mmCIF file of C-alpha atoms in Angstrom:
data_model
loop_
_atom_site.group_PDB
_atom_site.id
_atom_site.type_symbol
_atom_site.label_atom_id
_atom_site.label_comp_id
_atom_site.label_asym_id
_atom_site.label_seq_id
_atom_site.Cartn_x
_atom_site.Cartn_y
_atom_site.Cartn_z
ATOM 1 C CA UNK A 227 -146.858 -197.028 -29.843
ATOM 2 C CA UNK A 228 -144.846 -198.576 -32.652
ATOM 3 C CA UNK A 229 -142.730 -196.545 -35.062
ATOM 4 C CA UNK A 230 -144.967 -197.307 -38.067
ATOM 5 C CA UNK A 231 -148.040 -196.029 -36.346
ATOM 6 C CA UNK A 232 -146.224 -192.969 -34.910
ATOM 7 C CA UNK A 233 -145.023 -192.030 -38.389
ATOM 8 C CA UNK A 234 -148.635 -191.838 -39.617
ATOM 9 C CA UNK A 235 -149.753 -189.392 -36.945
ATOM 10 C CA UNK A 236 -150.539 -185.880 -38.042
ATOM 11 C CA UNK A 237 -148.223 -183.054 -37.069
ATOM 12 C CA UNK A 238 -151.119 -180.878 -35.963
ATOM 13 C CA UNK A 239 -153.170 -181.295 -32.759
ATOM 14 C CA UNK A 240 -156.329 -183.279 -32.326
ATOM 15 C CA UNK A 241 -159.372 -181.040 -32.833
ATOM 16 C CA UNK A 242 -160.976 -180.822 -29.408
ATOM 17 C CA UNK A 243 -162.591 -178.092 -27.286
ATOM 18 C CA UNK A 244 -159.118 -177.309 -25.910
ATOM 19 C CA UNK A 245 -157.892 -176.642 -29.451
ATOM 20 C CA UNK A 246 -160.575 -174.003 -30.036
ATOM 21 C CA UNK A 247 -160.038 -172.370 -26.657
ATOM 22 C CA UNK A 248 -156.332 -171.958 -27.340
ATOM 23 C CA UNK A 249 -157.003 -170.863 -30.922
ATOM 24 C CA UNK A 250 -159.281 -168.025 -29.811
ATOM 25 C CA UNK A 251 -156.759 -166.963 -27.128
ATOM 26 C CA UNK A 252 -153.968 -167.092 -29.735
ATOM 27 C CA UNK A 253 -155.896 -164.978 -32.210
ATOM 28 C CA UNK A 254 -156.722 -162.417 -29.539
ATOM 29 C CA UNK A 255 -153.015 -162.385 -28.595
ATOM 30 C CA UNK A 256 -152.189 -161.870 -32.252
ATOM 31 C CA UNK A 257 -154.248 -158.703 -32.299
ATOM 32 C CA UNK A 258 -152.971 -157.203 -29.033
ATOM 33 C CA UNK A 259 -149.365 -158.318 -29.705
ATOM 34 C CA UNK A 260 -149.411 -156.981 -33.264
ATOM 35 C CA UNK A 261 -150.822 -153.644 -32.093
ATOM 36 C CA UNK A 262 -148.266 -153.514 -29.284
ATOM 37 C CA UNK A 263 -145.373 -153.661 -31.732
ATOM 38 C CA UNK A 264 -146.837 -151.571 -34.576
ATOM 39 C CA UNK A 265 -148.659 -148.952 -32.473
ATOM 40 C CA UNK A 266 -147.450 -148.894 -28.840
ATOM 41 C CA UNK A 267 -143.788 -149.201 -29.922
ATOM 42 C CA UNK A 268 -144.478 -146.802 -32.806
ATOM 43 C CA UNK A 269 -142.666 -149.087 -35.268
ATOM 44 C CA UNK A 270 -145.444 -148.922 -37.852
ATOM 45 C CA UNK A 271 -147.236 -151.629 -39.777
ATOM 46 C CA UNK A 272 -144.492 -152.278 -42.293
ATOM 47 C CA UNK A 273 -141.711 -152.816 -39.728
ATOM 48 C CA UNK A 274 -144.055 -154.813 -37.522
ATOM 49 C CA UNK A 275 -144.931 -157.036 -40.467
ATOM 50 C CA UNK A 276 -141.223 -157.547 -41.243
ATOM 51 C CA UNK A 277 -140.495 -158.565 -37.644
ATOM 52 C CA UNK A 278 -143.406 -161.017 -37.365
ATOM 53 C CA UNK A 279 -142.917 -162.368 -40.883
ATOM 54 C CA UNK A 280 -139.347 -163.292 -39.906
ATOM 55 C CA UNK A 281 -140.605 -165.077 -36.797
ATOM 56 C CA UNK A 282 -143.283 -166.785 -38.857
ATOM 57 C CA UNK A 283 -140.808 -168.107 -41.470
ATOM 58 C CA UNK A 284 -138.467 -169.440 -38.785
ATOM 59 C CA UNK A 285 -141.320 -171.100 -36.915
ATOM 60 C CA UNK A 286 -142.797 -172.709 -40.037
ATOM 61 C CA UNK A 287 -139.356 -173.971 -41.098
ATOM 62 C CA UNK A 288 -138.891 -175.567 -37.657
ATOM 63 C CA UNK A 289 -142.428 -177.003 -37.761
ATOM 64 C CA UNK A 290 -141.879 -178.599 -41.150
ATOM 65 C CA UNK A 291 -138.459 -180.008 -40.140
ATOM 66 C CA UNK A 292 -139.936 -181.574 -37.001
ATOM 67 C CA UNK A 293 -140.592 -185.287 -37.263
ATOM 68 C CA UNK A 294 -143.606 -185.304 -34.958
ATOM 69 C CA UNK A 295 -146.134 -183.077 -33.259
ATOM 70 C CA UNK A 296 -144.743 -180.606 -30.724
ATOM 71 C CA UNK A 297 -147.499 -178.545 -28.979
ATOM 72 C CA UNK A 298 -145.280 -175.599 -28.058
ATOM 73 C CA UNK A 299 -143.800 -175.370 -31.541
ATOM 74 C CA UNK A 300 -147.222 -175.682 -33.216
ATOM 75 C CA UNK A 301 -148.788 -172.929 -31.157
ATOM 76 C CA UNK A 302 -145.767 -170.695 -31.501
ATOM 77 C CA UNK A 303 -146.275 -170.955 -35.248
ATOM 78 C CA UNK A 304 -150.007 -170.237 -34.920
ATOM 79 C CA UNK A 305 -149.301 -167.143 -32.791
ATOM 80 C CA UNK A 306 -146.743 -166.022 -35.384
ATOM 81 C CA UNK A 307 -149.395 -166.250 -38.113
ATOM 82 C CA UNK A 308 -151.862 -164.214 -36.041
ATOM 83 C CA UNK A 309 -149.395 -161.409 -35.264
ATOM 84 C CA UNK A 310 -148.092 -161.109 -38.827
ATOM 85 C CA UNK A 311 -151.684 -161.351 -40.031
ATOM 86 C CA UNK A 312 -152.627 -158.414 -37.839
ATOM 87 C CA UNK A 313 -149.865 -156.077 -38.979
ATOM 88 C CA UNK A 314 -150.050 -157.196 -42.625
ATOM 89 C CA UNK A 315 -153.797 -156.638 -42.833
ATOM 90 C CA UNK A 316 -153.451 -153.242 -41.107
ATOM 91 C CA UNK A 317 -150.670 -152.262 -43.514
ATOM 92 C CA UNK A 318 -152.744 -153.232 -46.550
ATOM 93 C CA UNK A 319 -156.001 -151.724 -45.266
ATOM 94 C CA UNK A 320 -154.612 -148.484 -43.860
ATOM 95 C CA UNK A 321 -151.152 -147.728 -45.219
ATOM 96 C CA UNK A 322 -151.857 -148.861 -48.777
ATOM 97 C CA UNK A 323 -155.375 -147.485 -48.673
ATOM 98 C CA UNK A 324 -157.096 -150.670 -49.902
ATOM 99 C CA UNK A 325 -159.697 -150.335 -47.185
ATOM 100 C CA UNK A 326 -161.308 -153.020 -45.056
ATOM 101 C CA UNK A 327 -163.767 -154.138 -47.736
ATOM 102 C CA UNK A 328 -161.089 -154.314 -50.414
ATOM 103 C CA UNK A 329 -158.638 -156.091 -48.146
ATOM 104 C CA UNK A 330 -161.250 -158.611 -46.992
ATOM 105 C CA UNK A 331 -162.242 -159.373 -50.604
ATOM 106 C CA UNK A 332 -158.642 -159.793 -51.800
ATOM 107 C CA UNK A 333 -157.710 -162.058 -48.883
ATOM 108 C CA UNK A 334 -160.837 -164.189 -49.305
ATOM 109 C CA UNK A 335 -159.909 -164.761 -52.937
ATOM 110 C CA UNK A 336 -156.316 -165.723 -51.926
ATOM 111 C CA UNK A 337 -157.639 -168.049 -49.224
ATOM 112 C CA UNK A 338 -160.037 -169.808 -51.586
ATOM 113 C CA UNK A 339 -157.286 -170.117 -54.219
ATOM 114 C CA UNK A 340 -154.953 -171.671 -51.646
ATOM 115 C CA UNK A 341 -157.528 -174.246 -50.608
ATOM 116 C CA UNK A 342 -158.409 -174.985 -54.247
ATOM 117 C CA UNK A 343 -154.749 -175.492 -55.247
ATOM 118 C CA UNK A 344 -154.197 -177.674 -52.161
ATOM 119 C CA UNK A 345 -157.176 -179.862 -53.005
ATOM 120 C CA UNK A 346 -156.225 -180.050 -56.708
ATOM 121 C CA UNK A 347 -152.639 -181.045 -55.866
ATOM 122 C CA UNK A 348 -153.218 -183.541 -53.055
ATOM 123 C CA UNK A 349 -156.917 -184.433 -53.269
ATOM 124 C CA UNK A 350 -157.707 -183.381 -49.697
ATOM 125 C CA UNK A 351 -157.575 -180.297 -47.490
ATOM 126 C CA UNK A 352 -158.256 -182.289 -44.298
ATOM 127 C CA UNK A 353 -155.972 -181.733 -41.318
ATOM 128 C CA UNK A 354 -155.857 -185.530 -41.036
ATOM 129 C CA UNK A 355 -153.419 -185.490 -43.930
ATOM 130 C CA UNK A 356 -150.796 -183.190 -42.356
ATOM 131 C CA UNK A 357 -147.992 -185.686 -41.871
ATOM 132 C CA UNK A 358 -145.508 -184.782 -44.621
ATOM 133 C CA UNK A 359 -143.876 -181.528 -45.882
ATOM 134 C CA UNK A 360 -146.076 -180.885 -48.971
ATOM 135 C CA UNK A 361 -149.498 -180.824 -47.239
ATOM 136 C CA UNK A 362 -147.937 -178.970 -44.307
ATOM 137 C CA UNK A 363 -146.716 -176.189 -46.574
ATOM 138 C CA UNK A 364 -150.242 -175.816 -48.012
ATOM 139 C CA UNK A 365 -151.630 -175.936 -44.448
ATOM 140 C CA UNK A 366 -149.476 -173.039 -43.240
ATOM 141 C CA UNK A 367 -149.991 -170.917 -46.317
ATOM 142 C CA UNK A 368 -153.737 -171.382 -45.974
ATOM 143 C CA UNK A 369 -153.595 -170.517 -42.310
ATOM 144 C CA UNK A 370 -151.564 -167.385 -43.063
ATOM 145 C CA UNK A 371 -154.221 -166.177 -45.487
ATOM 146 C CA UNK A 372 -157.041 -167.049 -43.074
ATOM 147 C CA UNK A 373 -155.411 -165.202 -40.177
ATOM 148 C CA UNK A 374 -154.835 -162.087 -42.279
ATOM 149 C CA UNK A 375 -158.361 -162.279 -43.664
ATOM 150 C CA UNK A 376 -159.721 -162.549 -40.145
ATOM 151 C CA UNK A 377 -158.035 -159.314 -39.087
ATOM 152 C CA UNK A 378 -159.425 -157.413 -42.080
ATOM 153 C CA UNK A 379 -162.898 -158.951 -41.630
ATOM 154 C CA UNK A 380 -162.947 -158.161 -37.919
ATOM 155 C CA UNK A 381 -161.944 -154.512 -38.519
ATOM 156 C CA UNK A 382 -164.478 -154.214 -41.346
ATOM 157 C CA UNK A 383 -167.294 -155.572 -39.161
ATOM 158 C CA UNK A 384 -166.468 -153.445 -36.133
ATOM 159 C CA UNK A 385 -165.601 -150.297 -38.078
ATOM 160 C CA UNK A 386 -167.085 -149.932 -41.564
ATOM 161 C CA UNK A 387 -170.179 -151.982 -40.807
ATOM 162 C CA UNK A 388 -170.667 -149.928 -37.632
ATOM 163 C CA UNK A 389 -171.234 -152.867 -35.255
ATOM 164 C CA UNK A 390 -168.512 -151.897 -32.831
ATOM 165 C CA UNK A 391 -166.222 -154.356 -31.066
ATOM 166 C CA UNK A 392 -168.919 -155.841 -28.868
ATOM 167 C CA UNK A 393 -171.326 -156.147 -31.804
ATOM 168 C CA UNK A 394 -168.651 -157.752 -33.954
ATOM 169 C CA UNK A 395 -167.760 -160.228 -31.235
ATOM 170 C CA UNK A 396 -171.454 -161.165 -30.878
ATOM 171 C CA UNK A 397 -171.787 -161.716 -34.638
ATOM 172 C CA UNK A 398 -168.786 -164.003 -34.911
ATOM 173 C CA UNK A 399 -169.621 -165.877 -31.670
ATOM 174 C CA UNK A 400 -173.127 -166.505 -33.069
ATOM 175 C CA UNK A 401 -171.737 -167.767 -36.402
ATOM 176 C CA UNK A 402 -169.366 -170.119 -34.527
ATOM 177 C CA UNK A 403 -172.297 -171.402 -32.433
ATOM 178 C CA UNK A 404 -174.185 -172.203 -35.656
ATOM 179 C CA UNK A 405 -171.160 -174.202 -36.851
ATOM 180 C CA UNK A 406 -171.191 -176.164 -33.581
ATOM 181 C CA UNK A 407 -174.874 -176.970 -34.120
ATOM 182 C CA UNK A 408 -174.105 -178.006 -37.695
ATOM 183 C CA UNK A 409 -171.348 -180.283 -36.429
ATOM 184 C CA UNK A 410 -173.649 -182.163 -34.084
ATOM 185 C CA UNK A 411 -176.947 -182.067 -36.002
ATOM 186 C CA UNK A 412 -176.032 -182.296 -39.708
ATOM 187 C CA UNK A 413 -173.865 -184.330 -42.046
ATOM 188 C CA UNK A 414 -172.053 -181.342 -43.489
ATOM 189 C CA UNK A 415 -168.411 -182.103 -44.331
ATOM 190 C CA UNK A 416 -166.294 -181.992 -41.168
ATOM 191 C CA UNK A 417 -163.440 -180.549 -43.218
ATOM 192 C CA UNK A 418 -165.657 -177.678 -44.406
ATOM 193 C CA UNK A 419 -166.889 -177.033 -40.848
ATOM 194 C CA UNK A 420 -163.285 -177.072 -39.548
ATOM 195 C CA UNK A 421 -161.995 -174.456 -42.013
ATOM 196 C CA UNK A 422 -165.108 -172.325 -41.530
ATOM 197 C CA UNK A 423 -164.587 -172.347 -37.773
ATOM 198 C CA UNK A 424 -160.856 -171.808 -38.126
ATOM 199 C CA UNK A 425 -161.471 -168.727 -40.280
ATOM 200 C CA UNK A 426 -164.189 -167.273 -38.022
ATOM 201 C CA UNK A 427 -162.191 -167.623 -34.814
ATOM 202 C CA UNK A 428 -159.689 -165.101 -36.236
ATOM 203 C CA UNK A 429 -162.085 -162.126 -36.617
ATOM 204 C CA UNK A 430 -163.554 -163.074 -33.230
ATOM 205 C CA UNK A 431 -160.073 -162.764 -31.722
ATOM 206 C CA UNK A 432 -159.473 -159.545 -33.691
ATOM 207 C CA UNK A 433 -162.547 -157.774 -32.308
ATOM 208 C CA UNK A 434 -161.907 -159.163 -28.782
ATOM 209 C CA UNK A 435 -158.314 -157.886 -28.928
ATOM 210 C CA UNK A 436 -159.479 -154.465 -30.157
ATOM 211 C CA UNK A 437 -162.170 -154.410 -27.464
ATOM 212 C CA UNK A 438 -159.499 -154.917 -24.827
ATOM 213 C CA UNK A 439 -156.835 -152.492 -25.987
ATOM 214 C CA UNK A 440 -158.426 -149.763 -28.120
ATOM 215 C CA UNK A 441 -159.113 -146.294 -26.527
ATOM 216 C CA UNK A 442 -162.321 -145.642 -24.678
ATOM 217 C CA UNK A 443 -163.475 -143.006 -27.177
ATOM 218 C CA UNK A 444 -163.625 -145.607 -29.986
ATOM 219 C CA UNK A 445 -165.375 -148.283 -27.923
ATOM 220 C CA UNK A 446 -162.400 -150.130 -26.427
ATOM 221 C CA UNK A 447 -161.476 -150.743 -22.786
ATOM 222 C CA UNK A 448 -158.038 -149.061 -23.131
ATOM 223 C CA UNK A 449 -156.177 -151.876 -21.363
ATOM 224 C CA UNK A 450 -152.418 -152.057 -21.697
ATOM 225 C CA UNK A 451 -151.449 -153.980 -24.848
ATOM 226 C CA UNK A 452 -148.351 -155.305 -23.127
ATOM 227 C CA UNK A 453 -150.233 -156.517 -20.025
ATOM 228 C CA UNK A 454 -153.065 -158.020 -22.074
ATOM 229 C CA UNK A 455 -150.672 -159.813 -24.398
ATOM 230 C CA UNK A 456 -148.673 -161.125 -21.444
ATOM 231 C CA UNK A 457 -151.769 -162.489 -19.687
ATOM 232 C CA UNK A 458 -152.983 -164.158 -22.869
ATOM 233 C CA UNK A 459 -149.570 -165.759 -23.398
ATOM 234 C CA UNK A 460 -149.524 -167.050 -19.815
ATOM 235 C CA UNK A 461 -153.020 -168.504 -20.302
ATOM 236 C CA UNK A 462 -151.938 -170.335 -23.469
ATOM 237 C CA UNK A 463 -148.808 -171.711 -21.849
ATOM 238 C CA UNK A 464 -150.844 -172.841 -18.848
ATOM 239 C CA UNK A 465 -153.236 -174.725 -21.122
ATOM 240 C CA UNK A 466 -150.318 -176.465 -22.804
ATOM 241 C CA UNK A 467 -148.741 -177.431 -19.473
ATOM 242 C CA UNK A 468 -151.868 -178.533 -17.661
ATOM 243 C CA UNK A 469 -153.650 -180.296 -20.535
ATOM 244 C CA UNK A 470 -151.894 -182.816 -22.727
ATOM 245 C CA UNK A 471 -152.554 -182.342 -26.407
ATOM 246 C CA UNK A 472 -152.409 -185.342 -28.671
ATOM 247 C CA UNK A 473 -151.601 -185.271 -32.386
ATOM 248 C CA UNK A 474 -154.474 -185.800 -34.769
ATOM 249 C CA UNK A 475 -154.581 -189.271 -36.254
ATOM 250 C CA UNK A 476 -154.156 -189.356 -40.004
ATOM 251 C CA UNK A 477 -156.573 -191.338 -42.155
ATOM 252 C CA UNK A 478 -153.803 -193.830 -42.822
ATOM 253 C CA UNK A 479 -153.241 -194.293 -39.092
ATOM 254 C CA UNK A 480 -156.944 -194.954 -38.476
ATOM 255 C CA UNK A 481 -157.036 -197.466 -41.321
ATOM 256 C CA UNK A 482 -153.927 -199.244 -39.969
ATOM 257 C CA UNK A 483 -155.426 -199.478 -36.514
ATOM 258 C CA UNK A 484 -158.717 -200.780 -37.909
ATOM 259 C CA UNK A 485 -156.929 -203.390 -40.006
ATOM 260 C CA UNK A 486 -154.804 -204.486 -37.051
ATOM 261 C CA UNK A 487 -157.843 -204.752 -34.784
ATOM 262 C CA UNK A 488 -159.591 -206.977 -37.299
ATOM 263 C CA UNK A 489 -156.631 -209.237 -38.085
ATOM 264 C CA UNK A 490 -157.393 -212.832 -36.988
ATOM 265 C CA UNK A 491 -155.239 -214.112 -34.159
#
């Protein structure tokens, strides 16, 4: 691969089935890991948020400074967004008294505003364009809002809406299945479908994490948060070691390859 082509590759992974498997595992880990620090360690939501926010800032800075796609660094940053999203949403919903419905509404507005500003500034919110600092900053800010929104939405569905953790998981799994059908059977924008799926995998992970580690009397399985988080982390690392992830190809890279392939001689 020549240097010109390599420079046009995206700094995020190619969107494949493996990406979504790891994403769901990472969001579930974000829930159990966030609860382990804020609840099991009795540090509280505010301190937990401060800890994970620090990790998130360091990881994002390293990701932006990187010159190419690094799977371990990328997924470390994703996990950081899920854990800080968990504690931040819990702090806003419970400690500040905003409530699940209020927190979900506020975060949805922030998420839509982030996407709108990103599109207005750069003309695209596609992951194919993540190959320079400016779109990458928008990317991670948007992800941060989506992960926090997912926690609030998952808690609202399982708690306030009364569906429970299993019911909430079924709802979000069904919605994701509909997106899969839309991907294969319709011409709906792939960018819209991606962000819709990315957002919905977070509340799915939230209710799955709660199902695993919450007490039996509230509908959980009461598994150890430490053990569950450790097993999820091992699973993610195994996926990264066993299966090679490639960077997504930017639109410019695809155009360059097409032009090269059609050059006479």
